[in-house]
CSV table of C-alpha atoms in Angstrom, one decimal:
chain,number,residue,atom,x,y,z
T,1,UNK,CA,-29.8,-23.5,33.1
T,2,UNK,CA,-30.7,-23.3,29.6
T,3,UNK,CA,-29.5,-19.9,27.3
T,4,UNK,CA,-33.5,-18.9,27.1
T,5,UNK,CA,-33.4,-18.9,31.2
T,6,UNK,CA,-30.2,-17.1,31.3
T,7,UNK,CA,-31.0,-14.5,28.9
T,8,UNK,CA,-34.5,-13.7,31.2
T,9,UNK,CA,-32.0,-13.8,34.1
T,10,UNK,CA,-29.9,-11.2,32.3
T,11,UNK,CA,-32.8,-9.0,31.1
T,12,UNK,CA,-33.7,-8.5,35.2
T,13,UNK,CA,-30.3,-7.3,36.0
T,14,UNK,CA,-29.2,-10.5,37.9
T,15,UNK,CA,-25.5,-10.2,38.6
T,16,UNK,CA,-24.6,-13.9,38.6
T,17,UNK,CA,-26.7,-14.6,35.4
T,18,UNK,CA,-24.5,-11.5,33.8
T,19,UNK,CA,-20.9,-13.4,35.2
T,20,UNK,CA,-21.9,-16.4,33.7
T,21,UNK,CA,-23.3,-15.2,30.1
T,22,UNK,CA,-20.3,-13.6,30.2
T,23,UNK,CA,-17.8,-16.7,30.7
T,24,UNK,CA,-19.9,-18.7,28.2
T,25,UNK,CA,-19.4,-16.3,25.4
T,26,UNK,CA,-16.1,-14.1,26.4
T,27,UNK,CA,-12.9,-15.9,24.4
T,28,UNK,CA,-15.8,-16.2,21.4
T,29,UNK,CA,-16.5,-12.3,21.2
T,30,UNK,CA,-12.8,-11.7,22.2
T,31,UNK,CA,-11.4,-13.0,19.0
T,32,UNK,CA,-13.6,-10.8,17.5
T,33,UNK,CA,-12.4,-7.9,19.5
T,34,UNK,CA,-8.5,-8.9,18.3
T,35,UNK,CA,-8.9,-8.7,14.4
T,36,UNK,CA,-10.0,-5.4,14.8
T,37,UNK,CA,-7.6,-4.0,17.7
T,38,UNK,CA,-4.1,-2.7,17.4
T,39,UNK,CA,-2.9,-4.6,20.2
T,40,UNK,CA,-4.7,-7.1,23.5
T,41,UNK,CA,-5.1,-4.3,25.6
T,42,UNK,CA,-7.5,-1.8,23.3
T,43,UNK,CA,-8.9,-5.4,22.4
T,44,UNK,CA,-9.4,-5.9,26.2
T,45,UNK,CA,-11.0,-2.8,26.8
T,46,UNK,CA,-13.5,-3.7,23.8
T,47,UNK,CA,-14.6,-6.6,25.2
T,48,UNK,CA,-15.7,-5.0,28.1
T,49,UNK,CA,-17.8,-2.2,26.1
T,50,UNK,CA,-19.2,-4.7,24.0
T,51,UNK,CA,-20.6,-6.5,27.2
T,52,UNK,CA,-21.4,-3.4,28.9
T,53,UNK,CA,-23.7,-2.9,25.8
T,54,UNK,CA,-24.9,-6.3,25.2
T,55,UNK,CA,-26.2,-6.3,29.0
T,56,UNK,CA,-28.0,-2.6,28.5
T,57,UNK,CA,-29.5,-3.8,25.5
T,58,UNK,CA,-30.5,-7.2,26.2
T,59,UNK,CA,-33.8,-5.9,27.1
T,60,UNK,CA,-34.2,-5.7,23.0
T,61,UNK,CA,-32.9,-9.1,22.2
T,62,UNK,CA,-36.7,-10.7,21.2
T,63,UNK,CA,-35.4,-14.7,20.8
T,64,UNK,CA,-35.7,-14.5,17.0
T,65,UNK,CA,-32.4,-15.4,15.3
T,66,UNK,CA,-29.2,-16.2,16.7
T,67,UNK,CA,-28.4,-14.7,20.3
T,68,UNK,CA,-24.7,-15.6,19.5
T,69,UNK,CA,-25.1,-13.5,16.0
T,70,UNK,CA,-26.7,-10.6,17.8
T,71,UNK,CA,-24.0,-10.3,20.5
T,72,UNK,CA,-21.4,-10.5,17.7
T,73,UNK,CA,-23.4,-8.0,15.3
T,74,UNK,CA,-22.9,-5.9,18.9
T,75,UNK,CA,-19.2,-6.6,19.7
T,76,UNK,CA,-18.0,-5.6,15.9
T,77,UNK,CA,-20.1,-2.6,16.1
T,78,UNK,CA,-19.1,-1.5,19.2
T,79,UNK,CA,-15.1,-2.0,18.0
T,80,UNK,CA,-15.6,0.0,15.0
T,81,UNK,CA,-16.9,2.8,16.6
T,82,UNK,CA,-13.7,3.6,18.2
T,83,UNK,CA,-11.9,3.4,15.1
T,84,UNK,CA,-14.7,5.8,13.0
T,85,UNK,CA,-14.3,8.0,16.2
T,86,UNK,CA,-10.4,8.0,14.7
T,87,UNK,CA,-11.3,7.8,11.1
T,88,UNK,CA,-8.7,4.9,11.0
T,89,UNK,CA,-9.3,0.9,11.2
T,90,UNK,CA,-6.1,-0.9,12.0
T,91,UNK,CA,-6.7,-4.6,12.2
T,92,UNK,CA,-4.5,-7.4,13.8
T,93,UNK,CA,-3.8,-11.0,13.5
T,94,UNK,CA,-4.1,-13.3,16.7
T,95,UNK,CA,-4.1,-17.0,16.8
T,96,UNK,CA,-7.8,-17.1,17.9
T,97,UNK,CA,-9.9,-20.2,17.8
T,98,UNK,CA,-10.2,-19.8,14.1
T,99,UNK,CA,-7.1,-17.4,12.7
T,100,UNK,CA,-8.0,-15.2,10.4
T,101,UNK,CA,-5.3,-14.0,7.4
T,102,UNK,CA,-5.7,-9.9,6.5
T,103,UNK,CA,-3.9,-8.3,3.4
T,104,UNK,CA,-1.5,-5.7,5.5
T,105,UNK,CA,-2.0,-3.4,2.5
T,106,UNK,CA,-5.1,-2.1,4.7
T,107,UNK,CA,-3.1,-1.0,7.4
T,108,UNK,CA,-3.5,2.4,7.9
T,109,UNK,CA,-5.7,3.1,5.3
T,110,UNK,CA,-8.2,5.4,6.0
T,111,UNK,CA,-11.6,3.9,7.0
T,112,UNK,CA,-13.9,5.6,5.0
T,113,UNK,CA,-11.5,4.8,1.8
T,114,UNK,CA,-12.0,1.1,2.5
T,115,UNK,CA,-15.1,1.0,3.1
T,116,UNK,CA,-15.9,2.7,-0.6
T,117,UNK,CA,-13.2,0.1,-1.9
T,118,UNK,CA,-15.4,-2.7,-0.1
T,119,UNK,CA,-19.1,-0.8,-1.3
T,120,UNK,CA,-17.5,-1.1,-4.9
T,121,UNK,CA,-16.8,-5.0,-4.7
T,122,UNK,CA,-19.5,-7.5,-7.0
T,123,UNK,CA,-21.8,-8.7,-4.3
T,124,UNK,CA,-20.4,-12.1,-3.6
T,125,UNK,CA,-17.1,-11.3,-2.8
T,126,UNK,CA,-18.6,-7.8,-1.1
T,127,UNK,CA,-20.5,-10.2,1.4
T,128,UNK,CA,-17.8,-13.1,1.7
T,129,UNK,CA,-15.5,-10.2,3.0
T,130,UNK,CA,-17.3,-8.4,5.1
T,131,UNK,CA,-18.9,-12.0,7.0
T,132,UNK,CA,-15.0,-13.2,7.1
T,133,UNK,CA,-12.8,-10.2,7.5
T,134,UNK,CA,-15.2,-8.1,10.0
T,135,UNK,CA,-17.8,-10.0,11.1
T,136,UNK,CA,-15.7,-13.4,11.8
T,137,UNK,CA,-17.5,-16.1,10.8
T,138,UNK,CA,-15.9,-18.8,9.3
T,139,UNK,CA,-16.2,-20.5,5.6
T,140,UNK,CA,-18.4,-22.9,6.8
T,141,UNK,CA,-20.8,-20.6,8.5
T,142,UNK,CA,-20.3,-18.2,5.5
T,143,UNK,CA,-21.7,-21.4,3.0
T,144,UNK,CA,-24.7,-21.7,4.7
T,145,UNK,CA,-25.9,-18.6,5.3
T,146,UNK,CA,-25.0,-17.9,1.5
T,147,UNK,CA,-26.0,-21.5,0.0
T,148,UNK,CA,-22.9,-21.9,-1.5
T,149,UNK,CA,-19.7,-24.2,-0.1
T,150,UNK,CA,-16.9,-23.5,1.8
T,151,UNK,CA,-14.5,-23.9,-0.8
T,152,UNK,CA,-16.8,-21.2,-3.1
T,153,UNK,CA,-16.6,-18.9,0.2
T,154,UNK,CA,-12.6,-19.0,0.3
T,155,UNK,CA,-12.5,-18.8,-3.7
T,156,UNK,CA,-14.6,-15.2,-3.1
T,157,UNK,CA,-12.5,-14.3,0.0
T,158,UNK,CA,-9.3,-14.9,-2.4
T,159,UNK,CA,-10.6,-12.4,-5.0
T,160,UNK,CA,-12.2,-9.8,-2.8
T,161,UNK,CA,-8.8,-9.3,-1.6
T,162,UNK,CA,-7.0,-9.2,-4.9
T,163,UNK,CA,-9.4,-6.6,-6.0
T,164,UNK,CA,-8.5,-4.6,-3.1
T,165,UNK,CA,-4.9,-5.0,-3.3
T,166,UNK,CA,-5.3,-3.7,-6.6
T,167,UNK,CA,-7.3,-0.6,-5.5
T,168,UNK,CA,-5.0,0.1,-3.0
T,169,UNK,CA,-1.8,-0.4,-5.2
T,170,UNK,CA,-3.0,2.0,-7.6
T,171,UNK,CA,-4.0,4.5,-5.0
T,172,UNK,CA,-0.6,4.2,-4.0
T,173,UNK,CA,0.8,4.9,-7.4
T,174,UNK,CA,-0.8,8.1,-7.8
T,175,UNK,CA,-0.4,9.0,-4.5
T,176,UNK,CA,3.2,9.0,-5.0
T,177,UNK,CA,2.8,10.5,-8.7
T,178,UNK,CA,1.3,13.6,-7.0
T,179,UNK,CA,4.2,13.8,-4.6
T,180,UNK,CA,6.3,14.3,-7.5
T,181,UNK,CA,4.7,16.7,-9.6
T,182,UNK,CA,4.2,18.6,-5.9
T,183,UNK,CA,8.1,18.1,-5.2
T,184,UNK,CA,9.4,18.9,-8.8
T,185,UNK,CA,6.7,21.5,-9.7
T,186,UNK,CA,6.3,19.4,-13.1
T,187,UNK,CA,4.3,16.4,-14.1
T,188,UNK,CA,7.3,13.6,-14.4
T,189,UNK,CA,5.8,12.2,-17.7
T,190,UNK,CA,6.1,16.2,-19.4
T,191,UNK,CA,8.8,17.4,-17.8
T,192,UNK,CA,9.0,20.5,-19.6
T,193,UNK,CA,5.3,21.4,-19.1
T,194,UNK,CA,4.9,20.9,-23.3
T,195,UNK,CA,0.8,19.1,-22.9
T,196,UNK,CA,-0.5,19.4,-26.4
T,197,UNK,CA,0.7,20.5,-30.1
T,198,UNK,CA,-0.3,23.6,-29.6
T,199,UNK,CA,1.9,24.8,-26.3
T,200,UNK,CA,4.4,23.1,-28.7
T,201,UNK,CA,3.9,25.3,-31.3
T,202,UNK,CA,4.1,28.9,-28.8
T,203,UNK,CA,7.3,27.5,-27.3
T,204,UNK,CA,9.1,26.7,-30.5
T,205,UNK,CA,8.0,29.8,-31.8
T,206,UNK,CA,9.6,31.3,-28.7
T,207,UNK,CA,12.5,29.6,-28.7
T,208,UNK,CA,12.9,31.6,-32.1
C-alpha cells in the first residue's frame, strides 16, 4: 500500500490504516517527543496526543509538501503546548536514531525567556537552532532546506548556542547581583550607598 493510499485510508477513519501509519512513523515522531520531555513517560503520553491529533486533522493534510514534515510540525507543536500550559520547557537527551546534544544551561529556564533569547539570534543561526534543537532534523536535512552544507549547519548550531550561553550567563549574573543588593539592602559595588559626587559631598558635610 503506498503512503498516498494509506493517508485516504486514514482520512475515512479506517482503524487498521490508523495502526499501521502509526507503526510506520511511531519511533520517528517519538524521538521527537524525548528531546522535549522530562522523562519516557510524559514523552509516552506525547506521542499519543500527537497521533490522536494527526488522525483528527488528517482530513487537512492536502499532499503538498512533506506528510513526514507535517506530522512532525504536529508532534513538536503538540509537546510544547504542554510546556506553555507550564510556562516551562525542560528538554532531555535520549539516544534516538539521531542524538541530539542540548546546552543544560536551558534547563529550567522559563520558556517565554528563551524564546526572546532565540527571536534575538541573526537569522542563520536563529533557523539552524530552531530546525535542530526543536524541530529535529538533522544537518544534512538542515543543508538542504537552507542551501548551505552540513558542516555550515553545525558551524551555526555551534554559535547559536554560544550566544545563548552567554545570554543566559549574564542573566544569571544579575540575577544573583539583585539577590544581594535584596539580601544586604546595599548595591555590593557602593556599599555605603555614596552614587555620585554630590551624595559625597552631603555625607562629608555630615560627617562634620
Amino acid at each position: 500500500m503506498s503512503l498516498e493510499e494509506l493517508i485516504n485510508k486514514c482520512k475515512k477513519g479506517d482503524r487498521k490504516a490508523q495502526e499501521r501509519l502509526y507503526r510506520q512513523y511511531a519511533d520517528i515522531l517519538f524521538g521527537i517527543c524525548l528531546k522535549y520531555s522530562r522523562n519516557k513517560s510524559e514523552a509516552e503520553d506525547s506521542l499519543h496526543d500527537s497521533f490522536m491529533t494527526i488522525f483528527e486533522k488528517i482530513g487537512q493534510y492536502k499532499s503538498k509538501g512533506s506528510f513526514e514534515g507535517w506530522i512532525k510540525r504536529i508532534t513538536v507543536n503538540t509537546v510544547l503546548q504542554k510546556y506553555r500550559k507550564e510556562e516551562y520547557l525542560k528538554v532531555v537527551t535520549e539516544n534516538t536514531e539521531e542524538e541530539v546534544e542540548v546546552e543544560t544551561g536551558y534547563m529550567d529556564l522559563d520558556l517565554q525567556t528563551l524564546l526572546g533569547y532565540i527571536q534575538e539570534l541573526p537569522n542563520k543561526y536563529r533557523l539552524t537552532f530552531n530546525l535542530y534543537v526543536l524541530d529535529g532534523y538533522s544537518h544534512k536535512e538542515i543543508s538542504t532546506m537552507l542551501g548551505t552544507s552540513p558542516g555550515t549547519s553545525k558551524s551555526n548550531l555551534a554559535r547559536a548556542r554560544m550566544i545563548l550561553k552567554e545570554k543566559i550567563e549574564s542573566r544569571k549574573a544579575k540575577a544573583i547581583i539583585g539577590i544581594l543588593i535584596m539580601a544586604l539592602g546595599k548595591d555590593p559595588c557602593n556599599p555605603h550607598g555614596v552614587h555620585n559626587r554630590k551624595d559625597m559631598n552631603i555625607a562629608e558635610h555630615k560627617a562634620k
